[in-house]
Amino acid sequence: MITLANAGGELRQGSNQFRIEFRSARTNALVDVGTVRLGATMTMPGMAMTGTLSVTPAAQPGVYEVAGDFGMAGSWKMALEWNGPAGRGSTDFEGGVR
Ligand SMILES: [Cu+2]
């Protein structure tokens, strides 16, 4: 189970800071998943846009700080990947940017 949290409660056009937490679905405890990457793309007629995101592990295992920049508001496709002690995995989700 993955929870995505950011201070403002939502993503906004321009620069954003938010946290991603990886938690066990069974125990809800934070899980160290090793290396994490997050990509953001928006497909629109005639062009594809890419968001700039960098992921840094926080001091607490399983918590990752993300600095991101979104060039426009709308619906972004977010691709999250991880690889480490808990195995390798990925998930896609919709990120609404206002
Ligand atoms: Cu766009």
PDB file of C-alpha atoms and ligand atoms in Angstrom:
ATOM      1  CA  MET A   1       0.000   0.000   0.000  1.00  0.00           C
ATOM      2  CA  ILE A   2       1.320   3.430  -0.896  1.00  0.00           C
ATOM      3  CA  THR A   3       0.233   6.735   0.493  1.00  0.00           C
ATOM      4  CA  LEU A   4       1.078  10.017  -1.157  1.00  0.00           C
ATOM      5  CA  ALA A   5       1.061  13.060   1.061  1.00  0.00           C
ATOM      6  CA  ASN A   6       1.884  16.692   0.472  1.00  0.00           C
ATOM      7  CA  ALA A   7       1.695  19.588   2.849  1.00  0.00           C
ATOM      8  CA  GLY A   8      -0.898  21.547   0.924  1.00  0.00           C
ATOM      9  CA  GLY A   9      -3.081  18.517   0.273  1.00  0.00           C
ATOM     10  CA  GLU A  10      -2.952  18.974  -3.473  1.00  0.00           C
ATOM     11  CA  LEU A  11      -0.542  19.451  -6.332  1.00  0.00           C
ATOM     12  CA  ARG A  12      -0.275  22.816  -8.009  1.00  0.00           C
ATOM     13  CA  GLN A  13       1.109  24.120 -11.255  1.00  0.00           C
ATOM     14  CA  GLY A  14       4.750  25.071 -10.763  1.00  0.00           C
ATOM     15  CA  SER A  15       6.987  23.729  -8.038  1.00  0.00           C
ATOM     16  CA  ASN A  16       5.739  21.309  -5.388  1.00  0.00           C
ATOM     17  CA  GLN A  17       7.149  19.493  -2.388  1.00  0.00           C
ATOM     18  CA  PHE A  18       5.446  16.363  -1.208  1.00  0.00           C
ATOM     19  CA  ARG A  19       6.145  13.083   0.519  1.00  0.00           C
ATOM     20  CA  ILE A  20       5.558   9.528  -0.522  1.00  0.00           C
ATOM     21  CA  GLU A  21       5.222   6.934   2.201  1.00  0.00           C
ATOM     22  CA  PHE A  22       5.391   3.203   1.646  1.00  0.00           C
ATOM     23  CA  ARG A  23       3.463   1.241   4.224  1.00  0.00           C
ATOM     24  CA  SER A  24       2.706  -2.425   4.699  1.00  0.00           C
ATOM     25  CA  ALA A  25      -0.900  -3.217   3.836  1.00  0.00           C
ATOM     26  CA  ARG A  26      -0.899  -5.754   6.669  1.00  0.00           C
ATOM     27  CA  THR A  27       0.662  -3.808   9.542  1.00  0.00           C
ATOM     28  CA  ASN A  28       0.597  -0.217   8.268  1.00  0.00           C
ATOM     29  CA  ALA A  29       4.266   0.055   9.271  1.00  0.00           C
ATOM     30  CA  LEU A  30       6.641   2.042   7.071  1.00  0.00           C
ATOM     31  CA  VAL A  31       8.594  -0.162   4.651  1.00  0.00           C
ATOM     32  CA  ASP A  32      12.027   0.651   3.247  1.00  0.00           C
ATOM     33  CA  VAL A  33      11.714   0.035  -0.487  1.00  0.00           C
ATOM     34  CA  GLY A  34      15.195   1.184  -1.495  1.00  0.00           C
ATOM     35  CA  THR A  35      15.515   3.289  -4.625  1.00  0.00           C
ATOM     36  CA  VAL A  36      12.409   5.187  -5.718  1.00  0.00           C
ATOM     37  CA  ARG A  37      11.740   6.957  -8.967  1.00  0.00           C
ATOM     38  CA  LEU A  38       8.716   8.982  -9.943  1.00  0.00           C
ATOM     39  CA  GLY A  39       7.885  10.171 -13.433  1.00  0.00           C
ATOM     40  CA  ALA A  40       5.095  12.436 -14.604  1.00  0.00           C
ATOM     41  CA  THR A  41       3.765  12.788 -18.117  1.00  0.00           C
ATOM     42  CA  MET A  42       0.785  14.476 -19.653  1.00  0.00           C
ATOM     43  CA  THR A  43      -0.478  13.419 -23.029  1.00  0.00           C
ATOM     44  CA  MET A  44      -2.312  16.071 -24.942  1.00  0.00           C
ATOM     45  CA  PRO A  45      -3.270  16.469 -28.581  1.00  0.00           C
ATOM     46  CA  GLY A  46      -0.102  16.771 -30.631  1.00  0.00           C
ATOM     47  CA  MET A  47       2.336  16.762 -27.752  1.00  0.00           C
ATOM     48  CA  ALA A  48       3.555  14.997 -24.657  1.00  0.00           C
ATOM     49  CA  MET A  49       4.670  16.953 -21.611  1.00  0.00           C
ATOM     50  CA  THR A  50       7.060  15.710 -18.962  1.00  0.00           C
ATOM     51  CA  GLY A  51       7.193  16.890 -15.387  1.00  0.00           C
ATOM     52  CA  THR A  52      10.459  17.194 -13.500  1.00  0.00           C
ATOM     53  CA  LEU A  53      10.564  15.167 -10.300  1.00  0.00           C
ATOM     54  CA  SER A  54      13.386  14.231  -7.961  1.00  0.00           C
ATOM     55  CA  VAL A  55      12.981  11.755  -5.127  1.00  0.00           C
ATOM     56  CA  THR A  56      15.177  11.813  -2.020  1.00  0.00           C
ATOM     57  CA  PRO A  57      14.955   9.305   0.829  1.00  0.00           C
ATOM     58  CA  ALA A  58      14.049  10.976   4.131  1.00  0.00           C
ATOM     59  CA  ALA A  59      15.727  10.088   7.410  1.00  0.00           C
ATOM     60  CA  GLN A  60      12.877   7.731   8.255  1.00  0.00           C
ATOM     61  CA  PRO A  61      12.970   4.505   6.197  1.00  0.00           C
ATOM     62  CA  GLY A  62       9.989   4.240   3.867  1.00  0.00           C
ATOM     63  CA  VAL A  63       9.531   8.010   3.608  1.00  0.00           C
ATOM     64  CA  TYR A  64      10.631   9.855   0.484  1.00  0.00           C
ATOM     65  CA  GLU A  65      10.669  13.577  -0.197  1.00  0.00           C
ATOM     66  CA  VAL A  66       9.714  14.622  -3.709  1.00  0.00           C
ATOM     67  CA  ALA A  67      10.477  17.943  -5.344  1.00  0.00           C
ATOM     68  CA  GLY A  68       8.525  18.376  -8.538  1.00  0.00           C
ATOM     69  CA  ASP A  69       7.635  20.887 -11.153  1.00  0.00           C
ATOM     70  CA  PHE A  70       4.518  20.700 -13.313  1.00  0.00           C
ATOM     71  CA  GLY A  71       4.332  22.925 -16.369  1.00  0.00           C
ATOM     72  CA  MET A  72       0.574  23.067 -16.456  1.00  0.00           C
ATOM     73  CA  ALA A  73      -2.551  22.245 -14.533  1.00  0.00           C
ATOM     74  CA  GLY A  74      -4.565  19.173 -15.417  1.00  0.00           C
ATOM     75  CA  SER A  75      -4.375  15.424 -15.166  1.00  0.00           C
ATOM     76  CA  TRP A  76      -0.870  13.947 -15.099  1.00  0.00           C
ATOM     77  CA  LYS A  77       0.023  10.281 -15.354  1.00  0.00           C
ATOM     78  CA  MET A  78       2.396   9.464 -12.519  1.00  0.00           C
ATOM     79  CA  ALA A  79       4.641   6.409 -12.751  1.00  0.00           C
ATOM     80  CA  LEU A  80       6.169   5.272  -9.477  1.00  0.00           C
ATOM     81  CA  GLU A  81       8.920   2.632  -9.353  1.00  0.00           C
ATOM     82  CA  TRP A  82      10.821   1.145  -6.464  1.00  0.00           C
ATOM     83  CA  ASN A  83      13.579  -1.409  -6.129  1.00  0.00           C
ATOM     84  CA  GLY A  84      15.176  -2.576  -2.903  1.00  0.00           C
ATOM     85  CA  PRO A  85      14.944  -4.883   0.105  1.00  0.00           C
ATOM     86  CA  ALA A  86      11.166  -5.279  -0.253  1.00  0.00           C
ATOM     87  CA  GLY A  87      11.494  -6.218  -3.901  1.00  0.00           C
ATOM     88  CA  ARG A  88      10.839  -4.412  -7.123  1.00  0.00           C
ATOM     89  CA  GLY A  89       7.524  -2.871  -8.010  1.00  0.00           C
ATOM     90  CA  SER A  90       5.756  -0.138  -9.853  1.00  0.00           C
ATOM     91  CA  THR A  91       2.416   1.536 -10.010  1.00  0.00           C
ATOM     92  CA  ASP A  92       0.771   4.182 -12.144  1.00  0.00           C
ATOM     93  CA  PHE A  93      -1.706   6.656 -10.806  1.00  0.00           C
ATOM     94  CA  GLU A  94      -3.453   9.825 -11.783  1.00  0.00           C
ATOM     95  CA  GLY A  95      -2.123  13.072 -10.352  1.00  0.00           C
ATOM     96  CA  GLY A  96      -4.463  16.021 -10.506  1.00  0.00           C
ATOM     97  CA  VAL A  97      -2.567  19.323 -10.677  1.00  0.00           C
ATOM     98  CA  ARG A  98      -4.469  22.542 -10.060  1.00  0.00           C
TER      99      ARG A  98
HETATM  100 CU    CU B   1      -0.254  19.692 -20.842  1.00  0.00          CU
END
